[in-house]
Short mmCIF file of C-alpha atoms and ligand atoms in Angstrom, two decimals:
data_model
loop_
_atom_site.label_atom_id
_atom_site.label_comp_id
_atom_site.label_asym_id
_atom_site.label_seq_id
_atom_site.Cartn_x
_atom_site.Cartn_y
_atom_site.Cartn_z
CA MET A 16 297.71 167.95 48.21
CA ASP A 17 297.07 165.65 50.72
CA GLY A 18 296.79 167.98 53.22
CA TYR A 19 293.70 169.60 51.69
CA LEU A 20 291.93 166.10 51.04
CA GLY A 21 292.14 165.22 54.88
CA VAL A 22 290.85 168.63 55.77
CA ILE A 23 287.63 168.41 52.96
CA VAL A 24 287.39 164.86 54.42
CA ILE A 25 286.85 166.33 58.08
CA VAL A 26 284.82 168.76 56.97
CA ALA A 27 282.38 166.23 55.04
CA VAL A 28 282.21 163.78 57.94
CA VAL A 29 281.18 166.89 60.37
CA ALA A 30 278.91 168.13 58.08
CA LEU A 31 276.74 164.71 58.01
CA LEU A 32 277.17 164.19 61.42
CA ALA A 33 275.33 167.73 61.87
CA ALA A 34 272.68 166.88 59.57
CA GLY A 35 272.05 163.46 60.94
CA GLY A 36 271.81 164.95 64.44
CA LEU A 37 269.51 167.88 63.52
CA PHE A 38 267.23 164.89 61.30
CA LEU A 39 267.15 163.25 64.43
CA LEU A 40 265.99 166.51 66.55
CA PHE A 41 263.68 167.47 64.13
CA ARG A 42 261.99 164.34 63.27
CA PRO A 43 258.12 163.91 62.94
CA GLY A 44 255.89 162.25 65.85
CA ARG A 45 258.77 163.20 68.28
CA LYS A 46 257.49 163.16 72.00
CA ALA A 47 257.73 166.02 74.20
CA ALA A 48 260.03 165.99 76.80
CA PRO A 49 258.98 164.08 80.10
CA PRO A 50 257.29 166.70 82.50
CA VAL A 51 259.46 167.03 85.36
CA LYS A 52 258.96 164.77 87.89
CA PRO A 53 257.96 166.42 90.88
CA PRO A 54 259.77 166.28 94.29
CA GLU A 55 258.83 163.86 96.18
CA ALA A 56 257.02 164.50 99.41
CA PRO A 57 259.15 164.14 102.43
CA THR A 58 258.18 161.35 104.26
CA LEU A 59 257.38 161.38 107.94
CA PRO A 60 258.67 158.92 110.49
CA GLU A 61 256.07 156.06 110.91
CA GLU A 62 253.30 156.73 113.21
CA LYS A 63 252.95 154.31 116.10
CA LEU A 64 249.60 152.84 116.07
CA PRO A 65 248.17 150.94 118.85
CA PRO A 66 248.77 147.09 118.74
CA GLY A 67 246.60 145.38 116.23
CA VAL A 68 245.52 148.41 114.30
CA GLY A 69 246.80 148.45 110.82
CA GLU A 70 248.61 145.70 111.06
CA GLU A 71 248.42 143.20 108.61
CA ASP A 72 248.75 139.90 109.43
CA GLU A 73 248.59 136.79 107.28
CA GLY A 74 245.18 136.08 106.12
CA ALA A 75 243.47 138.74 108.60
CA THR A 76 241.44 141.70 107.02
CA THR A 77 242.72 145.29 108.78
CA THR A 78 240.59 146.01 111.75
CA LEU A 79 239.17 149.46 111.71
CA PRO A 80 237.95 151.45 115.09
CA PRO A 81 234.42 150.72 115.54
CA PRO A 82 232.53 154.28 114.23
CA VAL A 83 231.85 156.66 117.19
CA LYS A 84 227.98 156.98 117.36
CA PRO A 85 227.02 160.20 118.69
CA ALA A 86 225.43 160.69 121.87
CA GLU A 87 221.79 160.47 121.65
CA PRO A 88 220.50 163.61 123.72
CA VAL A 89 219.33 162.89 127.22
CA VAL A 90 215.64 163.98 127.43
CA LEU A 91 214.73 164.11 131.27
CA PRO A 92 211.16 164.23 131.98
CA PRO A 93 209.99 167.62 133.13
CA GLU A 94 210.86 168.42 136.84
CA ILE A 95 207.96 168.08 138.74
CA GLU A 96 207.51 171.19 141.11
CA LYS A 97 206.02 171.08 144.83
CA PRO A 98 204.02 174.07 144.66
CA PRO A 99 203.53 175.82 148.49
CA PRO A 100 200.19 175.01 150.68
CA SER A 101 197.51 177.90 149.98
CA ALA A 102 197.26 178.64 153.88
CA GLY A 103 198.40 182.30 154.90
CA ARG A 104 198.83 183.10 150.96
CA MET A 105 196.66 186.58 151.69
CA VAL A 106 198.50 187.20 154.25
CA ARG A 107 202.18 186.80 152.32
CA LEU A 108 200.34 188.79 149.55
CA ARG A 109 199.01 191.57 151.93
CA SER A 110 201.84 194.01 150.66
CA ARG A 111 200.34 193.68 146.94
CA LEU A 112 196.89 194.60 148.49
CA ALA A 113 198.16 197.21 150.44
CA ARG A 114 199.99 198.91 147.42
CA SER A 115 196.65 198.61 145.17
CA GLN A 116 194.20 199.90 147.67
CA SER A 117 195.47 201.72 150.76
CA ALA A 118 194.93 205.15 148.99
CA PHE A 119 191.46 204.18 148.94
CA GLY A 120 191.48 203.42 152.47
CA ARG A 121 193.79 206.44 153.85
CA GLY A 122 191.25 208.90 151.92
CA LEU A 123 188.58 207.71 153.89
CA LEU A 124 190.54 207.85 157.40
CA GLU A 125 191.40 211.27 156.39
CA LEU A 126 188.29 212.42 155.48
CA LEU A 127 186.51 210.72 158.33
CA SER A 128 189.38 212.71 161.00
CA ARG A 129 188.23 216.00 159.98
CA ASP A 130 187.01 217.86 162.84
CA ARG A 131 183.72 219.05 161.18
CA LEU A 132 181.81 216.68 159.14
CA ASP A 133 179.19 218.61 156.81
CA ASP A 134 177.02 217.56 153.98
CA ASP A 135 180.17 218.12 151.89
CA VAL A 136 182.30 215.91 153.75
CA TRP A 137 180.10 213.16 153.61
CA ASP A 138 179.55 213.76 149.77
CA GLU A 139 183.10 213.35 149.45
CA ILE A 140 183.07 209.90 151.60
CA GLU A 141 180.07 208.89 149.34
CA GLU A 142 182.12 209.56 146.10
CA SER A 143 185.36 207.94 147.60
CA LEU A 144 183.25 204.51 147.85
CA ILE A 145 181.74 204.54 144.71
CA THR A 146 184.86 205.18 143.15
CA ALA A 147 186.47 202.21 144.57
CA ASP A 148 183.59 200.34 142.91
CA VAL A 149 181.89 199.80 146.42
CA GLY A 150 178.36 199.69 144.69
CA VAL A 151 175.72 202.51 145.17
CA ALA A 152 173.45 200.51 147.54
CA PRO A 153 176.49 198.97 149.82
CA THR A 154 177.89 203.03 149.63
CA GLN A 155 174.70 204.10 150.86
CA ALA A 156 174.19 201.91 153.97
CA MET A 157 177.76 202.59 154.87
CA VAL A 158 177.43 206.12 154.97
CA GLU A 159 174.16 206.21 156.82
CA GLU A 160 175.70 203.65 159.45
CA LEU A 161 179.23 206.02 159.68
CA ARG A 162 176.79 208.94 160.16
CA THR A 163 175.22 207.25 163.28
CA LYS A 164 178.18 206.42 164.85
CA VAL A 165 180.23 209.19 164.50
CA LYS A 166 177.23 211.25 166.16
CA VAL A 167 177.50 209.32 168.99
CA LEU A 168 181.24 209.33 169.09
CA GLY A 169 181.15 212.91 168.63
CA SER A 170 185.19 213.83 168.79
CA ARG A 171 187.09 211.21 167.69
CA THR A 172 190.78 209.89 168.02
CA PRO A 173 192.47 208.05 164.97
CA ASP A 174 192.23 205.07 166.28
CA GLU A 175 188.24 205.38 166.83
CA VAL A 176 188.14 206.58 163.43
CA ARG A 177 190.08 203.78 162.09
CA LYS A 178 188.09 201.16 164.61
CA LEU A 179 184.85 202.87 163.03
CA LEU A 180 185.85 202.22 159.20
CA ARG A 181 187.49 198.84 159.49
CA GLU A 182 183.95 197.52 161.38
CA GLN A 183 182.03 199.08 158.54
CA LEU A 184 183.99 197.80 155.62
CA LEU A 185 184.02 194.49 157.43
CA ALA A 186 180.56 194.19 157.73
CA GLN A 187 179.76 194.95 153.94
CA VAL A 188 182.61 192.33 152.91
CA ASN A 189 180.78 189.87 155.37
CA PRO A 190 183.35 187.77 156.84
CA ASP A 191 180.61 185.16 157.98
CA LEU A 192 179.95 184.05 154.26
CA ASP A 193 181.24 180.54 153.48
CA ARG A 194 184.00 180.42 151.27
CA THR A 195 185.44 177.26 151.26
CA LEU A 196 186.26 175.45 148.20
CA HIS A 197 183.94 172.61 147.53
CA ILE A 198 186.85 169.89 146.95
CA GLN A 199 185.74 167.26 149.23
CA LYS A 200 185.81 163.36 147.22
CA HIS A 201 182.69 161.77 146.80
CA GLY A 202 184.29 158.19 148.25
CA GLU A 203 186.25 157.43 145.35
CA ARG A 204 184.80 159.96 143.22
CA PRO A 205 186.71 162.94 142.86
CA ALA A 206 184.95 166.27 143.18
CA VAL A 207 184.34 168.42 140.17
CA VAL A 208 184.99 172.17 140.17
CA LEU A 209 183.60 174.01 136.98
CA VAL A 210 185.57 177.15 135.91
CA VAL A 211 183.42 179.77 134.02
CA GLY A 212 183.93 183.34 132.78
CA VAL A 213 184.63 185.43 129.74
CA ASN A 214 188.09 184.90 128.03
CA GLY A 215 190.75 187.57 128.88
CA THR A 216 189.99 187.77 132.67
CA GLY A 217 192.69 185.71 133.56
CA LYS A 218 190.46 181.96 133.61
CA THR A 219 193.00 179.82 132.46
CA THR A 220 195.84 181.35 134.46
CA THR A 221 193.54 180.97 137.59
CA THR A 222 192.68 177.14 136.48
CA GLY A 223 196.41 176.68 136.14
CA LYS A 224 197.19 178.28 139.37
CA LEU A 225 194.19 176.68 141.46
CA ALA A 226 195.54 173.31 140.37
CA ARG A 227 198.76 174.44 141.59
CA SER A 228 197.40 175.44 144.86
CA LEU A 229 195.59 172.20 145.40
CA VAL A 230 198.51 169.84 144.75
CA GLY A 231 200.25 172.15 147.07
CA ASP A 232 197.65 171.34 149.72
CA GLY A 233 198.48 167.42 148.65
CA LYS A 234 195.83 167.33 146.27
CA LYS A 235 195.62 164.79 143.35
CA VAL A 236 194.08 166.95 140.41
CA VAL A 237 193.04 166.28 136.92
CA LEU A 238 192.55 169.22 134.79
CA GLY A 239 189.62 169.21 131.94
CA ALA A 240 190.77 171.96 128.82
CA ALA A 241 187.28 172.20 127.25
CA ASP A 242 187.62 175.82 126.22
CA THR A 243 188.34 174.19 122.94
CA PHE A 244 187.61 177.46 120.98
CA ARG A 245 191.11 178.45 121.55
CA ALA A 246 194.22 176.35 121.25
CA ALA A 247 196.49 178.35 122.94
CA ALA A 248 194.12 178.03 126.32
CA ALA A 249 194.65 174.02 125.98
CA ASP A 250 198.16 174.79 125.80
CA GLN A 251 198.28 176.64 128.57
CA LEU A 252 196.94 174.57 130.64
CA GLN A 253 198.97 171.53 129.52
CA THR A 254 201.84 173.66 130.83
CA TRP A 255 200.43 174.28 134.33
CA GLY A 256 199.65 170.78 134.57
CA ASP A 257 202.91 169.62 133.65
CA ARG A 258 204.59 171.29 136.33
CA VAL A 259 202.57 169.86 138.80
CA GLY A 260 202.28 166.79 137.34
CA ALA A 261 198.54 166.79 136.98
CA ASP A 262 197.31 164.97 134.14
CA VAL A 263 195.47 167.52 131.53
CA VAL A 264 192.64 165.94 129.02
CA ARG A 265 192.21 168.08 125.87
CA GLY A 266 190.31 167.52 122.59
CA PRO A 267 190.69 168.62 118.84
CA GLU A 268 190.55 172.48 118.30
CA GLY A 269 186.77 173.58 117.86
CA GLY A 270 185.77 169.90 119.58
CA ASP A 271 182.41 170.14 121.94
CA PRO A 272 183.78 170.94 125.08
CA ALA A 273 181.22 168.64 127.14
CA SER A 274 183.00 165.32 125.61
CA VAL A 275 186.38 166.94 126.99
CA ALA A 276 184.63 167.80 130.27
CA PHE A 277 183.03 164.31 130.25
CA ASP A 278 186.58 162.53 129.50
CA ALA A 279 188.27 164.71 131.93
CA VAL A 280 185.64 163.54 134.76
CA ALA A 281 186.37 159.53 133.43
CA LYS A 282 190.18 160.24 133.57
CA GLY A 283 189.84 161.98 137.33
CA MET A 284 187.85 158.72 138.47
CA SER A 285 190.24 156.17 136.65
CA GLU A 286 193.29 158.12 138.08
CA LYS A 287 191.49 158.07 141.43
CA ALA A 288 191.68 161.96 141.53
CA ASP A 289 190.39 164.13 144.40
CA VAL A 290 189.61 167.06 142.12
CA VAL A 291 189.07 167.29 138.70
CA ILE A 292 188.72 171.26 137.54
CA VAL A 293 187.20 172.14 133.85
CA ASP A 294 188.40 175.32 132.23
CA THR A 295 185.41 176.33 130.21
CA ALA A 296 185.05 178.60 127.18
CA GLY A 297 183.64 181.81 128.26
CA ARG A 298 182.13 183.15 124.86
CA LEU A 299 179.61 185.66 125.46
CA HIS A 300 178.17 185.58 122.13
CA THR A 301 174.26 185.47 122.98
CA LYS A 302 172.84 184.25 126.39
CA THR A 303 171.11 181.48 125.19
CA GLY A 304 174.13 180.06 123.38
CA LEU A 305 176.14 180.36 126.44
CA MET A 306 173.71 178.75 128.55
CA ASP A 307 173.30 176.23 125.88
CA GLU A 308 177.05 175.38 125.87
CA LEU A 309 177.75 175.42 129.53
CA GLY A 310 174.26 173.71 130.68
CA LYS A 311 175.53 170.93 128.10
CA VAL A 312 178.88 170.68 129.63
CA LYS A 313 177.63 170.32 133.34
CA ARG A 314 174.61 168.02 132.06
CA VAL A 315 177.18 165.83 130.90
CA ILE A 316 179.62 165.71 133.59
CA GLU A 317 176.37 164.80 135.78
CA LYS A 318 176.01 161.32 134.16
CA LYS A 319 179.16 160.45 135.75
CA ALA A 320 179.61 162.80 138.62
CA THR A 321 178.36 165.93 140.46
CA VAL A 322 179.29 169.35 139.67
CA ASP A 323 180.61 170.41 143.13
CA GLU A 324 181.69 174.00 142.53
CA VAL A 325 181.15 176.56 139.79
CA LEU A 326 183.76 179.31 139.96
CA LEU A 327 183.21 182.49 138.20
CA VAL A 328 186.52 183.96 137.27
CA LEU A 329 186.24 187.91 137.19
CA ASP A 330 188.75 190.56 136.50
CA ALA A 331 188.94 193.27 139.00
CA THR A 332 190.05 196.32 136.58
CA THR A 333 186.95 195.75 134.54
CA GLY A 334 184.89 197.56 137.34
CA GLN A 335 180.80 197.57 136.18
CA ASN A 336 181.51 195.84 132.67
CA GLY A 337 182.51 193.16 134.88
CA MET A 338 180.00 193.31 136.90
CA ARG A 339 177.05 193.17 134.00
CA GLN A 340 178.96 189.86 132.49
CA ALA A 341 179.28 188.09 135.57
CA GLN A 342 175.12 188.58 136.11
CA VAL A 343 174.89 187.06 132.72
CA PHE A 344 176.75 184.38 134.00
CA ALA A 345 174.81 184.05 136.94
CA GLU A 346 171.46 183.68 135.03
CA VAL A 347 172.51 181.02 132.78
CA VAL A 348 174.85 178.89 135.60
CA ASN A 349 174.48 178.41 139.06
CA ILE A 350 177.53 179.86 140.35
CA THR A 351 179.19 179.03 143.79
CA GLY A 352 181.97 181.13 144.31
CA ILE A 353 184.15 183.72 142.62
CA ALA A 354 187.42 184.17 141.82
CA LEU A 355 188.75 187.81 141.61
CA THR A 356 191.25 188.34 139.36
CA LYS A 357 193.70 191.11 138.99
CA LEU A 358 193.07 192.63 142.31
CA ASP A 359 196.79 194.11 142.69
CA GLY A 360 195.98 196.28 139.36
CA THR A 361 193.39 198.17 140.30
CA ALA A 362 192.30 200.53 143.37
CA LYS A 363 188.68 199.33 143.00
CA GLY A 364 188.63 197.05 145.74
CA GLY A 365 185.32 197.85 146.38
CA ILE A 366 184.27 195.83 143.90
CA VAL A 367 184.45 192.52 146.36
CA ILE A 368 181.72 194.00 148.31
CA SER A 369 179.46 195.05 145.46
CA VAL A 370 179.79 191.44 143.36
CA GLN A 371 178.99 189.73 146.43
CA ARG A 372 175.88 191.75 146.88
CA GLU A 373 174.65 191.57 143.51
CA LEU A 374 175.36 187.73 142.76
CA GLY A 375 174.58 186.73 146.49
CA VAL A 376 177.93 184.75 146.36
CA PRO A 377 181.16 184.94 148.23
CA VAL A 378 184.69 185.90 146.78
CA LYS A 379 186.38 182.74 147.42
CA LEU A 380 189.82 183.24 145.77
CA VAL A 381 191.65 186.25 144.86
CA GLY A 382 194.59 186.79 142.08
CA LEU A 383 197.40 189.06 143.37
CA GLY A 384 199.76 189.22 140.62
CA GLU A 385 201.13 187.01 137.71
CA GLY A 386 203.40 184.65 139.59
CA PRO A 387 202.05 180.78 139.70
CA ASP A 388 201.20 181.28 143.61
CA ASP A 389 199.65 184.37 143.37
CA LEU A 390 196.28 183.25 143.78
CA ALA A 391 195.10 183.26 147.34
CA PRO A 392 192.11 182.15 149.29
CA PHE A 393 190.00 185.51 149.99
CA ASP A 394 190.21 186.58 153.85
CA PRO A 395 188.25 189.53 154.48
CA GLU A 396 190.02 190.53 157.72
CA VAL A 397 193.51 190.53 155.95
CA PHE A 398 191.81 192.65 152.80
CA VAL A 399 190.15 195.51 155.14
CA ASP A 400 193.47 195.43 156.86
CA ALA A 401 195.29 195.94 153.81
CA ILE A 402 192.95 198.97 152.51
CA LEU A 403 193.32 200.80 155.90
CA GLY A 404 196.99 200.13 155.73
CA ASP A 405 198.14 199.34 159.32
N1 LIG B 107 198.69 191.18 137.81
C1 LIG B 107 197.78 190.32 137.39
N2 LIG B 107 197.95 189.55 136.74
C2 LIG B 107 197.09 188.69 136.23
C3 LIG B 107 196.28 187.86 137.53
N3 LIG B 107 195.62 186.69 136.70
C4 LIG B 107 195.86 187.07 135.58
N4 LIG B 107 196.88 187.70 134.94
C5 LIG B 107 197.68 187.66 133.67
O1 LIG B 107 196.63 188.29 133.18
C6 LIG B 107 197.58 188.29 131.59
C7 LIG B 107 195.94 187.58 130.97
O2 LIG B 107 195.63 187.16 131.00
P1 LIG B 107 194.42 186.15 130.13
O3 LIG B 107 194.34 187.42 128.89
O4 LIG B 107 193.09 186.15 131.42
O5 LIG B 107 194.71 184.99 129.55
P2 LIG B 107 194.21 183.71 130.53
O6 LIG B 107 194.46 183.55 131.73
O7 LIG B 107 194.55 182.84 129.29
O8 LIG B 107 192.66 183.72 130.58
P3 LIG B 107 191.27 183.29 129.37
O9 LIG B 107 191.70 184.17 128.11
O10 LIG B 107 190.25 183.51 129.98
O11 LIG B 107 191.67 181.94 128.73
C8 LIG B 107 198.07 187.19 131.95
O12 LIG B 107 199.47 187.21 131.40
C9 LIG B 107 197.82 186.75 133.44
O13 LIG B 107 199.25 186.11 133.79
C10 LIG B 107 196.23 188.64 138.58
O14 LIG B 107 195.35 188.05 139.54
N5 LIG B 107 197.37 189.86 138.47
#
């Protein structure tokens, strides 16, 4: 009996303990088990810092390295170029002329070398000269002279024909014309060159090239961007000026060209420049408009200086159209010289002869390419020899 009682007591004790355990386990408000602690990151061996950095001395604050300032971009002044002098440029550029003009010369030499020069051949010679833009009157004069000389010669060697043609072409180009640019200073006062012509003829480019060539000849140049109708023209001129260290005076877009011209001359005087070159706007809107504009520019310059050279820029590739434009300018302003551009891009080199004859003004400069130094003082003999392709 006692054995049974003992078993009953043990079972009762076990049941009580189990009930207590269950209560403890499920009692209300029991907190969830704490999250599992992530494993600690492995510690790296301590980095050795330079002395003084990161050390915490008593009473001292942490010294951080000064922030590194990004380096300022270095703006170098534009490099000033040293252009070559203008002398001998036409000889250097002769191959360009020969390339564009020699077909015309070769054609003439071939025709004049024929055994029999009948009327048909003379007509062909005449046509060839007209096609090269020599102009009607100079063509007739040349053909007449050639006919007489050929008759005197009788049979002709190739050298004789060449000599004959050279003489005739040279006579028409007229080597005796004074082609010097009027760019001499007047005491302290700079010379003033006014550049006129229709936009698109290469006027601004020619102004820039001329400035370059004068700098190459040792002159101090100031440029006036009086073509205020075309903002790009002033920018273009600025670039030309910057390259050779010539000051460029410009005004607001659409501003008064005469005022820019005046300021340019004033700058030229204060800077003791040798030459001031003023690029004008050549809007052929109406003849009176053009006359007013260029007349005012000239008058205003003359309050301070004299206009020594008025250069008309003419595009050789525009033929008779270009000639008509030239005539309008000649009626409006007293042109003293012609800058004939793009002569490398046309076989119509005869325009040298016709434009001089029509306007009574010498070709002083020729453009023979797009490069910055492709503007040359005009040399009649080099020109004729390039045509004849010697
Ligand atoms: N092949 C050749 N190109 C030339 C010559 N002169 C100027 N040019 C080029 O002709 C292009 C057109 O020039 P234009 O349209 O007349 O421009 P621009 O020189 O600003 O003239 P404007 O309009 O009068 O200010 C440019 O790329 C020039 O470099 C030249 O003698 N030969």
